[in-house]
Short mmCIF file of C-alpha atoms in Angstrom, two decimals:
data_model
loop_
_atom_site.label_atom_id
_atom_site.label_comp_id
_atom_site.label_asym_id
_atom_site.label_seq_id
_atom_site.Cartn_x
_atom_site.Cartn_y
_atom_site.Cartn_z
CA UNK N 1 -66.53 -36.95 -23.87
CA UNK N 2 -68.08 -44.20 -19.83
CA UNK N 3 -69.85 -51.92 -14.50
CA UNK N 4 -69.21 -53.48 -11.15
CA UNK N 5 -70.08 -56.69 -10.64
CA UNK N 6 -73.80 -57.11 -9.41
CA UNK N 7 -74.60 -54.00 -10.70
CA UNK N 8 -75.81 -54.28 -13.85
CA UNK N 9 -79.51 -52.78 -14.14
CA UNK N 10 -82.59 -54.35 -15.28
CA UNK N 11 -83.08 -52.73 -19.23
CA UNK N 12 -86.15 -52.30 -21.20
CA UNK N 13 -87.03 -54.70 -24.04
CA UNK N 14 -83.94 -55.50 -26.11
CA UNK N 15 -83.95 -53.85 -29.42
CA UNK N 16 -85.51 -57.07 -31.72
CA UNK N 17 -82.55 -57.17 -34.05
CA UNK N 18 -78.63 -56.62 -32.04
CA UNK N 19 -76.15 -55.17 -34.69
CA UNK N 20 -73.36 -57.78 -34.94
CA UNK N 21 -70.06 -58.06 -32.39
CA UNK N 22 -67.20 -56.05 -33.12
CA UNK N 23 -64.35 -58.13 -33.65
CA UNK N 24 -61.72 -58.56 -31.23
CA UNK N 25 -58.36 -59.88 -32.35
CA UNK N 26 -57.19 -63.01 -30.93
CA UNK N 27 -53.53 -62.77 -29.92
CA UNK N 28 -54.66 -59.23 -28.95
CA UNK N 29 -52.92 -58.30 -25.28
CA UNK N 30 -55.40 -56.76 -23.95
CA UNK N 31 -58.40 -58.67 -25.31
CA UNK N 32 -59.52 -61.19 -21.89
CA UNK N 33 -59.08 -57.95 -19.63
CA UNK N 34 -61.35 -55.59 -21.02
CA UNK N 35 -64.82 -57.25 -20.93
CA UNK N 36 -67.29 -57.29 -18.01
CA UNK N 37 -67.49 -60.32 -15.91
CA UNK N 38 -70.86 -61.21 -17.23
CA UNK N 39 -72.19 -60.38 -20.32
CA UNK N 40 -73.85 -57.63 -20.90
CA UNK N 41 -77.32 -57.66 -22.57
CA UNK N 42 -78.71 -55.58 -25.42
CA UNK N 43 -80.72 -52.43 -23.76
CA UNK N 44 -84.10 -51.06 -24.95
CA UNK N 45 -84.99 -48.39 -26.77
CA UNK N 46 -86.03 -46.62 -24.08
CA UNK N 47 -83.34 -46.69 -22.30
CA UNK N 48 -80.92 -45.31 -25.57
CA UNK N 49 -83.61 -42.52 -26.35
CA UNK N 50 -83.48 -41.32 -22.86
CA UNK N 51 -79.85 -41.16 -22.74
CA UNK N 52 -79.82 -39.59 -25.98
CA UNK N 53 -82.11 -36.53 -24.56
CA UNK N 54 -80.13 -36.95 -21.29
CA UNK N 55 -76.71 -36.13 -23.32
CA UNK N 56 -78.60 -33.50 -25.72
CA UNK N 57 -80.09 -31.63 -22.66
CA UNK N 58 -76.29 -31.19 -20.46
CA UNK N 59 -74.85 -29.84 -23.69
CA UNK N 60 -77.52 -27.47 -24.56
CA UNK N 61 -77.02 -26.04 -21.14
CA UNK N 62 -73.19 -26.54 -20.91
CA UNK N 63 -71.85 -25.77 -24.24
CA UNK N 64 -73.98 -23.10 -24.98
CA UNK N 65 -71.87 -20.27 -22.36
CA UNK N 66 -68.65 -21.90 -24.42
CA UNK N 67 -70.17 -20.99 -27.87
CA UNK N 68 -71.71 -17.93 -27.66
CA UNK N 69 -73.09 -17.11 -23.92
CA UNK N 70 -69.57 -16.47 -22.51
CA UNK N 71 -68.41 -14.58 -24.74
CA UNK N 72 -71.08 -11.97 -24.74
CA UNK N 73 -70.65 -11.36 -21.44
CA UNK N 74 -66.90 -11.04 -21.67
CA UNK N 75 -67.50 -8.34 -24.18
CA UNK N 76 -69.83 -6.66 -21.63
CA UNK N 77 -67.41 -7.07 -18.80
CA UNK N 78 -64.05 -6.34 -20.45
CA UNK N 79 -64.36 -5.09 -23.70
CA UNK N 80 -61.27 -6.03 -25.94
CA UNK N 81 -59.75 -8.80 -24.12
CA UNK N 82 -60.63 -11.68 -25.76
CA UNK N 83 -57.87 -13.81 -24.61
CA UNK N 84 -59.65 -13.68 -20.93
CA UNK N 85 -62.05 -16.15 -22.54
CA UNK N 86 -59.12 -18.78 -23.04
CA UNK N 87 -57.88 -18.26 -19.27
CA UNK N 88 -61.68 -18.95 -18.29
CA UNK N 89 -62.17 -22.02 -20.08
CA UNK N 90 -58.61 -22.92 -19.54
CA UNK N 91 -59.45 -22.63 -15.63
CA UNK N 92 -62.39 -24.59 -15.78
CA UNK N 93 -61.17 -27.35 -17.29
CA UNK N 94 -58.05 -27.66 -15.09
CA UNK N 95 -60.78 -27.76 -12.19
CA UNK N 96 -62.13 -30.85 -14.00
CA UNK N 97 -58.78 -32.60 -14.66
CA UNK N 98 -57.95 -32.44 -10.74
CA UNK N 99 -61.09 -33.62 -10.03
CA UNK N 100 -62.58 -36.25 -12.42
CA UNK N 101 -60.92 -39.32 -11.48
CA UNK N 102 -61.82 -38.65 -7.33
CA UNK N 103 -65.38 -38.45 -8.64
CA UNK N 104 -65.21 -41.06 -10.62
CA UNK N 105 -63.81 -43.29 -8.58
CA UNK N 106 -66.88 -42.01 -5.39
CA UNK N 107 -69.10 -42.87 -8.04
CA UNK N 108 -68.46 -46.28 -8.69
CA UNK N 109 -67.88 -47.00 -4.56
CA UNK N 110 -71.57 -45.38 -3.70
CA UNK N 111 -74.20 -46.92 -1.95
CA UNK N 112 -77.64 -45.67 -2.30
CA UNK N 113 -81.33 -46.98 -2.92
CA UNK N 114 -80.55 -44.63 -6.09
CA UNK N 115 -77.57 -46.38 -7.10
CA UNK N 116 -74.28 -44.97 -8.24
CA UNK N 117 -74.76 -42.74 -10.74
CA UNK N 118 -78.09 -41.09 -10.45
CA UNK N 119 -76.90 -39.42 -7.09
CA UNK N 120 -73.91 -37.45 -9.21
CA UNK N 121 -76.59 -36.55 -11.71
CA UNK N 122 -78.76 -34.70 -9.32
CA UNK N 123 -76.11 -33.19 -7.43
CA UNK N 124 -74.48 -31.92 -10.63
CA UNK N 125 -77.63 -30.65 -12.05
CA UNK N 126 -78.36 -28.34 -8.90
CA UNK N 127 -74.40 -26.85 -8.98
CA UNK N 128 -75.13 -26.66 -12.58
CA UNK N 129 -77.76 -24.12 -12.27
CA UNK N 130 -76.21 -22.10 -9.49
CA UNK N 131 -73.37 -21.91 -11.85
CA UNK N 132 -75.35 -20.20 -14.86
CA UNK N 133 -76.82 -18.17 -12.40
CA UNK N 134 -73.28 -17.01 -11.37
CA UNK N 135 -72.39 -16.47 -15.04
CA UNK N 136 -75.06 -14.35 -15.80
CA UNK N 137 -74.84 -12.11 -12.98
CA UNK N 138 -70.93 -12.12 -12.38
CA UNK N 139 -69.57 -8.32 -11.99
CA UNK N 140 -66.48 -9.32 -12.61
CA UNK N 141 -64.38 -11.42 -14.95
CA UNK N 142 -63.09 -13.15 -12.15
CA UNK N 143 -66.52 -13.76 -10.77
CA UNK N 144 -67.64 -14.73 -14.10
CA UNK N 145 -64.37 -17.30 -14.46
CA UNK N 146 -65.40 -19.22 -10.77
CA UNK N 147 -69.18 -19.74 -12.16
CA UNK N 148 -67.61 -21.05 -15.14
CA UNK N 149 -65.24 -23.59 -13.13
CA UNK N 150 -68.83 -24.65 -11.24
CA UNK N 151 -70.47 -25.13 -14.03
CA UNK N 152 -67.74 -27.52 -15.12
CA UNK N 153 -67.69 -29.21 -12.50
CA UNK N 154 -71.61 -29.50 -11.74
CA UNK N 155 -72.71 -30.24 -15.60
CA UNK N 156 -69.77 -32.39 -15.88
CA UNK N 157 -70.68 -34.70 -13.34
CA UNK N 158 -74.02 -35.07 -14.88
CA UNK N 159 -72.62 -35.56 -18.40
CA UNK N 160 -70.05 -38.06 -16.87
CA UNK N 161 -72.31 -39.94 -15.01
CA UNK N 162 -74.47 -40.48 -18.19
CA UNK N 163 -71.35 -41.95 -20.21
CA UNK N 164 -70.39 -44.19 -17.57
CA UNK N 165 -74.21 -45.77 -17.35
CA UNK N 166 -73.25 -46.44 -21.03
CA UNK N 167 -69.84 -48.34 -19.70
CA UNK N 168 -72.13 -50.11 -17.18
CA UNK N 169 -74.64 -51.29 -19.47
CA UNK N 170 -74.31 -51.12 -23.43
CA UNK N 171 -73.12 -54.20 -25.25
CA UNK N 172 -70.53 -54.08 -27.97
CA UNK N 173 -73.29 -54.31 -30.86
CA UNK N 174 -74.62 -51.33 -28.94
CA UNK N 175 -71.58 -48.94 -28.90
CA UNK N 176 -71.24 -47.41 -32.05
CA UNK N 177 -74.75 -47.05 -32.06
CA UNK N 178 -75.37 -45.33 -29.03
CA UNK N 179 -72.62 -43.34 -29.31
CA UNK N 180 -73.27 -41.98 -32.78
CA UNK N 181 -77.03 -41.13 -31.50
CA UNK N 182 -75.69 -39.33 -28.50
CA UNK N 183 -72.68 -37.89 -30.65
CA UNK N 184 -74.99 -36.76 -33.17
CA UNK N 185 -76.87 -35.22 -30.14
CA UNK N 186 -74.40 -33.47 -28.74
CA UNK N 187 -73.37 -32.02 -31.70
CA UNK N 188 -76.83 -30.38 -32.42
CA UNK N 189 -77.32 -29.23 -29.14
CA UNK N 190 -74.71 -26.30 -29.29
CA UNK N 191 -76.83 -25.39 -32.21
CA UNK N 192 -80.05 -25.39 -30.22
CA UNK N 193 -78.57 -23.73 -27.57
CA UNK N 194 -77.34 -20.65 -29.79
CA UNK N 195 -80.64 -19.92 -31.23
CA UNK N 196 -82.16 -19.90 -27.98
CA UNK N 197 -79.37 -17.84 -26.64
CA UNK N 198 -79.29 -15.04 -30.09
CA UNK N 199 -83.01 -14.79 -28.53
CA UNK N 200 -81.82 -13.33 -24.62
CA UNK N 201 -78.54 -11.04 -26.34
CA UNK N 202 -80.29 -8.28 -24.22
CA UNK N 203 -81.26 -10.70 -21.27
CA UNK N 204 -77.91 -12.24 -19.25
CA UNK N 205 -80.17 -14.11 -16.83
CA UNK N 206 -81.99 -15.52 -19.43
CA UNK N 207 -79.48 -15.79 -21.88
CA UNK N 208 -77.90 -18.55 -19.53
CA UNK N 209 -80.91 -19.85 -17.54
CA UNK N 210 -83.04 -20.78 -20.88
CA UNK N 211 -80.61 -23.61 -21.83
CA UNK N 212 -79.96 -24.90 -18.68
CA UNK N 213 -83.90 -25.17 -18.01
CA UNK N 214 -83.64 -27.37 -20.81
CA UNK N 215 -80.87 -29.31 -19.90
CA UNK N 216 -82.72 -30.27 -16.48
CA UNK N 217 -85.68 -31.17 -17.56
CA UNK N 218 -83.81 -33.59 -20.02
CA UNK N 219 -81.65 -35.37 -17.71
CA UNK N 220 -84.70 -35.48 -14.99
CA UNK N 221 -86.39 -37.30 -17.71
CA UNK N 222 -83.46 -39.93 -17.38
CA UNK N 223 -83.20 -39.57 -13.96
CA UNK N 224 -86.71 -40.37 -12.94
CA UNK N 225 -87.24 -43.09 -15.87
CA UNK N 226 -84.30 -45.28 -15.94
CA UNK N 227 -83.93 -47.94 -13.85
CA UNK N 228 -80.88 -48.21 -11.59
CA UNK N 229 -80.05 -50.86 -9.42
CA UNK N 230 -79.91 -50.44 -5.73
CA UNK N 231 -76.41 -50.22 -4.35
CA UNK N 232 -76.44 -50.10 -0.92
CA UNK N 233 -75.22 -53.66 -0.75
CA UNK N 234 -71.97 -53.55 -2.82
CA UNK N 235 -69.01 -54.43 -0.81
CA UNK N 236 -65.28 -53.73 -2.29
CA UNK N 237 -62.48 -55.65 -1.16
CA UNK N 238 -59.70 -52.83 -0.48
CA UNK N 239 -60.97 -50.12 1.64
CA UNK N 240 -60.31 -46.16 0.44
CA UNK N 241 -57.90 -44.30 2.22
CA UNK N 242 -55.59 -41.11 0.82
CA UNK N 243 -52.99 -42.88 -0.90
CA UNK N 244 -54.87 -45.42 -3.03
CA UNK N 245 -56.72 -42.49 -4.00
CA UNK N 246 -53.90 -40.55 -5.36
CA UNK N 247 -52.63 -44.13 -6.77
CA UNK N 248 -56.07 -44.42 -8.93
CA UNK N 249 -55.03 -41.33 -10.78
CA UNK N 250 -52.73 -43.36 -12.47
CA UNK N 251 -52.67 -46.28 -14.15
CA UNK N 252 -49.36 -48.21 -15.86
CA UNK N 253 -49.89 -47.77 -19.40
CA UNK N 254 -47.86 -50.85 -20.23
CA UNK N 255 -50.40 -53.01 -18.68
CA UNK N 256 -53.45 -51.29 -20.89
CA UNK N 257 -51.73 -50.19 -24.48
CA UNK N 258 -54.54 -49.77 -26.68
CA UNK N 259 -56.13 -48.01 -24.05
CA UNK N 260 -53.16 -45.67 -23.78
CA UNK N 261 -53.24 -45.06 -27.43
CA UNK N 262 -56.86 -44.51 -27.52
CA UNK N 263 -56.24 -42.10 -24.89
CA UNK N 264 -53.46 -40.21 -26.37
CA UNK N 265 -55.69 -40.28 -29.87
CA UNK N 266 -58.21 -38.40 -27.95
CA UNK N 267 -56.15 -35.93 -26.12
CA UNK N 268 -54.19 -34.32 -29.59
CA UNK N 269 -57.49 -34.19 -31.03
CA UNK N 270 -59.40 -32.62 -28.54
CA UNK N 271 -55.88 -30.30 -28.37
CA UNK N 272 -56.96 -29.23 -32.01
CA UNK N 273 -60.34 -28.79 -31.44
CA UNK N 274 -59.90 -26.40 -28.47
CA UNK N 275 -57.28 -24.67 -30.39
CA UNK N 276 -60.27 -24.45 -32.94
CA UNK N 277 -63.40 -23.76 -31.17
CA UNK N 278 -62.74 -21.33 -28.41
CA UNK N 279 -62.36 -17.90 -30.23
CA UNK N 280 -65.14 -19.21 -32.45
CA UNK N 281 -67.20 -15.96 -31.74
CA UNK N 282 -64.03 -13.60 -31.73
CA UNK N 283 -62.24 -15.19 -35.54
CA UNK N 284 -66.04 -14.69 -37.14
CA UNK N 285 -66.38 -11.57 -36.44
CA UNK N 286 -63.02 -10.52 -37.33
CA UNK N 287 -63.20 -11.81 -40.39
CA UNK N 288 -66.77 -10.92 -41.43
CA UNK N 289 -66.10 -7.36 -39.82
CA UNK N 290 -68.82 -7.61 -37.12
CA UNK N 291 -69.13 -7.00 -33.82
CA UNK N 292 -69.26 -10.28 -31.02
CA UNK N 293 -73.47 -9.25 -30.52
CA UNK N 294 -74.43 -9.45 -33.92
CA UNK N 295 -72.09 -12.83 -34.75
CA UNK N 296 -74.56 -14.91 -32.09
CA UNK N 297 -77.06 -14.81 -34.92
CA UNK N 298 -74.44 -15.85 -38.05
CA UNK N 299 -72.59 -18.51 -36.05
CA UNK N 300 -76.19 -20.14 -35.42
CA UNK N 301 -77.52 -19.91 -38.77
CA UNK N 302 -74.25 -21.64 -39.98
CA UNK N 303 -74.22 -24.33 -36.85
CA UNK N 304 -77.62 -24.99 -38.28
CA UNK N 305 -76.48 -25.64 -41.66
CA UNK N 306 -73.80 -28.06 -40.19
CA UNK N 307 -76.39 -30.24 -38.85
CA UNK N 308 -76.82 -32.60 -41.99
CA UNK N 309 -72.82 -32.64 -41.45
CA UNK N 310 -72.80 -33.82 -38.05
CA UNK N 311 -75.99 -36.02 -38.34
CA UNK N 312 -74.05 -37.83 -41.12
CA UNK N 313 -70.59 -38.09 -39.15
CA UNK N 314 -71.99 -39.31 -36.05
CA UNK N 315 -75.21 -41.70 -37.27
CA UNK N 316 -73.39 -42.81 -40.29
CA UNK N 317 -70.12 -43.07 -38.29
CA UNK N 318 -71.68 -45.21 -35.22
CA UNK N 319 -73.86 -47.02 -36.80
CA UNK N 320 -71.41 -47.71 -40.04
CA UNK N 321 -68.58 -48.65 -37.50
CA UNK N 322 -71.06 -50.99 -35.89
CA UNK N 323 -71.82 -53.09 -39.51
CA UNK N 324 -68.44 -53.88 -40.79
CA UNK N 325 -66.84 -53.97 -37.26
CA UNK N 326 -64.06 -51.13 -37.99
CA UNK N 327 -63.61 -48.38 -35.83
CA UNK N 328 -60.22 -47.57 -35.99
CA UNK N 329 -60.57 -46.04 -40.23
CA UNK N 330 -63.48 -44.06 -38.68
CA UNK N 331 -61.73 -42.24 -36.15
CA UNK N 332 -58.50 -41.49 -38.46
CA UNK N 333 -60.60 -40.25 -41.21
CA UNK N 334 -62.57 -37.74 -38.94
CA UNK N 335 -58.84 -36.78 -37.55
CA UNK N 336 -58.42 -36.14 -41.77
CA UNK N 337 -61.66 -34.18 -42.36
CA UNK N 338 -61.91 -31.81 -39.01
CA UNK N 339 -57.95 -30.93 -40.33
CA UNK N 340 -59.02 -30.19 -43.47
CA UNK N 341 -62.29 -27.89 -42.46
CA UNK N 342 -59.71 -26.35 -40.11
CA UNK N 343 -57.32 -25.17 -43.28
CA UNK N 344 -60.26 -23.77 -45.31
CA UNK N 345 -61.54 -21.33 -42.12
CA UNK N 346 -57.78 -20.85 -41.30
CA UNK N 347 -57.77 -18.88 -45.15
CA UNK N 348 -61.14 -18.18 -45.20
CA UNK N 349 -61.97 -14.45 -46.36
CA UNK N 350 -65.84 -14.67 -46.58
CA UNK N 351 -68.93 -16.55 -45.50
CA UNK N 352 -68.56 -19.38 -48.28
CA UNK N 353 -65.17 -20.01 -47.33
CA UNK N 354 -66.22 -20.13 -43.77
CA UNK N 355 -69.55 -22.35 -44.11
CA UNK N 356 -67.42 -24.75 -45.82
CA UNK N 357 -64.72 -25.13 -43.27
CA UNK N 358 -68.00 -25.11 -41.00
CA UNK N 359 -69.31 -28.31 -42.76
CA UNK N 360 -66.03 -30.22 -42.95
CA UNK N 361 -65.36 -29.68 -39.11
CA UNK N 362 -68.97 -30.34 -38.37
CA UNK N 363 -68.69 -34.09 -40.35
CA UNK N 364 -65.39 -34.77 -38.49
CA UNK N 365 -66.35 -33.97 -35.38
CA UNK N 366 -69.73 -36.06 -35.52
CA UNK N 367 -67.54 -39.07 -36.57
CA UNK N 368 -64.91 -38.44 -34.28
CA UNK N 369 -67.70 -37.61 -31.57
CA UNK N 370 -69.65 -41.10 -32.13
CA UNK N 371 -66.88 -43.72 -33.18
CA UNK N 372 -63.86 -42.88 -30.93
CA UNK N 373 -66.11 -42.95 -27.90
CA UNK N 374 -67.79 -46.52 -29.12
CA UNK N 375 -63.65 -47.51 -29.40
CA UNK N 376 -63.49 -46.36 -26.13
CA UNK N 377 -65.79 -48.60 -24.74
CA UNK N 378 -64.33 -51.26 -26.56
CA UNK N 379 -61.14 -51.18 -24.68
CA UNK N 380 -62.29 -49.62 -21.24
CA UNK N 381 -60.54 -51.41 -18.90
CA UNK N 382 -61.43 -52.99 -14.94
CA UNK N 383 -65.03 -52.52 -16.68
CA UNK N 384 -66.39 -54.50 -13.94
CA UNK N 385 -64.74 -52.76 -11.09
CA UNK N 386 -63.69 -49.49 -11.93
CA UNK N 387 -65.57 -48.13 -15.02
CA UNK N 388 -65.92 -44.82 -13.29
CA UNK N 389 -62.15 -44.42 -12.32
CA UNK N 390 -61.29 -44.93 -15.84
CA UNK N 391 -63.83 -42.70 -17.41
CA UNK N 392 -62.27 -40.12 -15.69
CA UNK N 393 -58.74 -40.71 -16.24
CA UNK N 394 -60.19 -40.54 -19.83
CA UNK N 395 -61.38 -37.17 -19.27
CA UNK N 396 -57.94 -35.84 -18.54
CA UNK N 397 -57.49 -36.29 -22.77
CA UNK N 398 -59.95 -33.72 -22.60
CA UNK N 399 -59.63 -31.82 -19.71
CA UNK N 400 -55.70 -30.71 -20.31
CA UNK N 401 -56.28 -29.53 -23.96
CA UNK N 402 -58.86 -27.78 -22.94
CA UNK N 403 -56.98 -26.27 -19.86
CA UNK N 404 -54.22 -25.77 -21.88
CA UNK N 405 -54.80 -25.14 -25.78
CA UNK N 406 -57.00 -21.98 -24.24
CA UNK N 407 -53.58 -20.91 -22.64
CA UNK N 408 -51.55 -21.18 -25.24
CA UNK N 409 -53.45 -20.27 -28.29
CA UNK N 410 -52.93 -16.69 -27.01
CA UNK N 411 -49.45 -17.16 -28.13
CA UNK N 412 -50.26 -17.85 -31.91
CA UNK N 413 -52.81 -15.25 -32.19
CA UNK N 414 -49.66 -12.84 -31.03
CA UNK N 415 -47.40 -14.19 -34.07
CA UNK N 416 -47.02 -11.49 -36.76
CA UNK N 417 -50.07 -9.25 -35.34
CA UNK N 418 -50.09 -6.49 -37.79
CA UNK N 419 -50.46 -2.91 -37.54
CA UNK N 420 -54.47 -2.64 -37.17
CA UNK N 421 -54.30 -5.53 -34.36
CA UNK N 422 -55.45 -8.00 -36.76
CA UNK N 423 -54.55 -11.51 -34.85
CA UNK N 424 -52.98 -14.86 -36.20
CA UNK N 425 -55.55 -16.90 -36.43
CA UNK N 426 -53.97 -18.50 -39.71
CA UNK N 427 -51.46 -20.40 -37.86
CA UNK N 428 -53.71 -20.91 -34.81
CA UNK N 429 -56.20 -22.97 -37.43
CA UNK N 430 -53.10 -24.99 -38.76
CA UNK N 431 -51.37 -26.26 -35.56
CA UNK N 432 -55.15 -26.85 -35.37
CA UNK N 433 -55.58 -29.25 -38.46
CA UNK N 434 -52.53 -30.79 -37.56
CA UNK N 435 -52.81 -32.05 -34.08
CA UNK N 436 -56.31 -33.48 -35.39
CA UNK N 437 -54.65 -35.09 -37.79
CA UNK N 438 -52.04 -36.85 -35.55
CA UNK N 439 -55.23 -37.64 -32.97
CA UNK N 440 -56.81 -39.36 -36.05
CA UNK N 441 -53.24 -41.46 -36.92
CA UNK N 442 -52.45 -42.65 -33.54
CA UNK N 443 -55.46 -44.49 -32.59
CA UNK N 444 -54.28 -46.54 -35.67
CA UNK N 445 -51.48 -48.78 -33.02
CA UNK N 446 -54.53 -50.02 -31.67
CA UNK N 447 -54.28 -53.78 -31.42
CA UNK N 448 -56.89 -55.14 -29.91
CA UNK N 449 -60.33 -53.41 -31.98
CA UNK N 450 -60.60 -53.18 -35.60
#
């Protein structure tokens, strides 16, 4: 959850055999403002299998605290009170909505021997780590909460950074391709990153600084090998001060509708999803009657098991997309499937009922994962100016439901708790299914993309 002009870098060998153009309507409105001032040029392989380790290694050290690492230490530090975890997540991601499009934005106006994006990279991975380190030692929730906000902010920048180099540089044939191998990716990595967290319950330090080793080493890898033009001679025409700073927060979405919807599209799903995924830990062990410990170990054996899921969302999604030129099916049918996954665990009673509503939300989110963000490149717009500024007002359709939906899904859980303090997590799973649904359905006003 993405190339100014003289910028774009040098790639490897093109791939021998460029999947076809996606078609762009031609009385589309938006269609001669969206691509790049030059063309861009298929990239190697090298390039795509970097960025796929690049994307696998920030989520195995980012997601994994969301999934499983967090919560264990919440347990530790305040037994009981689950619904801290939604006002930690919902605190870091607010920290991320305020900040993304600034960053974004001092991204794309840099000026190194580096160029633009590597700089955020390495900068992010070093706040990344002192965040985990801050986790895993926190004696407090509070304490715990502000290493969670860096982490946000230090892993995002690296995971940002990496989706705008795809902005900068992929193609259109490219796009559904890349994304569904870094979709795929990032899917698995949570996965990863459980196991090796079930391995450090006992450890906190470990249990947090095992991923992240990972992660850095990954994106290094990227870092070090891919080529990135020198920018120390870009000139802009408008210099920066406060108030066209504030301004680049916004945008008119008149002027860029199918961006706007693709937006939008992306914010009630990722609404759902939140609603879905962040009492993950605390719904499985409720329902299978174990403690939060001993669920690290069954939420990884079934994330494992939802691998052939994801693999086949996200590959088959991108690469699918990519062949017959449609994206816009794509992303409404993974709205469709993550809703329905969301139903079956929303009445699940036992581990059946839960691995399947495990697989369905693992397909749909691979899909969703790979093929919305291939759509988004598709109608990014000011791709040659301000891919970074845009990136990040995209991240506010993640950012706010995931500052939010932690916030509020407190309120469902509290709906008709009965006697022995069992929660709601029925209706929590529904609105769940059905703002998925309605992100799936919007992204259908789309005019411009197929």
């Amino acid at each position: 959850m993405n190339s100014p002009t003289g910028n774009t870098a040098h790639s490897d060998a093109p791939l021998p055999h460029p999947l076809p153009q996606l078609d762009v309507l031609p009385d589309a409105p938006e269609a001669a403002g969206t691509p790049s001032a030059e063309p861009l040029t298929p990239v190697g392989k090298k390039y795509i299998w970097l960025m796929v380790l690049a994307q696998f290694g920030v989520f195995v050290a980012f997601i994994t605290p969301l999934a499983i690492s967090l919560a264990i230490r919440l347990s530790q530090l305040a037994p009981g009170r689950e619904e801290y975890l939604g006002y930690i997540t919902g605190a870091g991601a607010f920290a991320v909505m305020l900040t993304a499009p600034f960053l974004g934005v001092a991204s794309d106006r840099t000026r190194t021997r580096l160029g633009r994006r590597r700089p955020f990279m390495i900068g992010g991975m070093i706040l990344g780590i002192i965040s985990l380190v801050v986790m895993a030692v926190a004696p407090t929730v509070l304490v715990l909460g502000a290493g969670w906000i860096l982490a946000q902010l230090g892993w995002g920048q690296v995971l940002s950074n990496l989706q705008i180099s795809t902005a900068d540089r992929l193609p259109e044939s490219q796009r559904g391709k890349v994304a569904g191998l870094t979709g795929f990716a990032t899917q698995v990595a949570p996965v990863v990153g459980v196991v090796l967290a079930g391995s450090f319950t006992t450890n906190n330090l470990l249990l947090f600084l095992v991923p992240g080793a990972l992660g850095v080493l990954l994106t290094l890898l990227f870092v070090f090998l891919v080529h990135e033009k020198d920018s120390r001679g870009n000139t802009f025409e408008e210099k920066l001060n406060l108030g066209r700073l504030l301004r680049k927060y916004l945008y008119n979405p008149k002027q860029y509708p199918d961006f706007s919807w693709n937006w939008l599209g992306r914010f009630l799903f990722y609404f759902g999803l939140t609603l879905n995924t962040t009492f993950t830990a605390f719904f499985f062990a409720s329902r299978l009657g174990v403690s939060v410990t001993e669920v690290a170990g069954i939420i990884a054996i079934l994330s494992m098991a939802g691998i052939l899921a994801t693999t086949a969302g996200a590959i088959g999604g991108g690469f699918i997309s990519d062949k017959l030129r449609r994206r816009r099916a794509f992303v409404f049918g993974s709205g469709i499937i993550f809703g329905a996954g969301a139903i079956v665990m929303a009445f699940a009673t036992d581990m059946p009922m839960l691995a399947a509503g495990s697989l369905l939300g693992a397909l749909g989110i691979g899909a969703f994962s790979a093929v919305d963000q291939a759509l988004l490149l598709d109608v990014l717009p000011e791709r040659d100016t301000d891919a970074g500024r845009f990136m990040g007002i995209t991240g506010f359709a993640t950012s706010i439901p995931q500052s939010i939906a932690p916030l509020i899904a407190p309120l469902f859980l509290a709906v008709g708790v009965t006697a022995g303090g069992e929660k709601n997590y029925v209706l929590l799973y529904i609105i769940a299914a059905a703002c998925t649904f309605f992100g799936g359905l919007v992204v259908l006003r789309i005019r411009s993309v197929r």
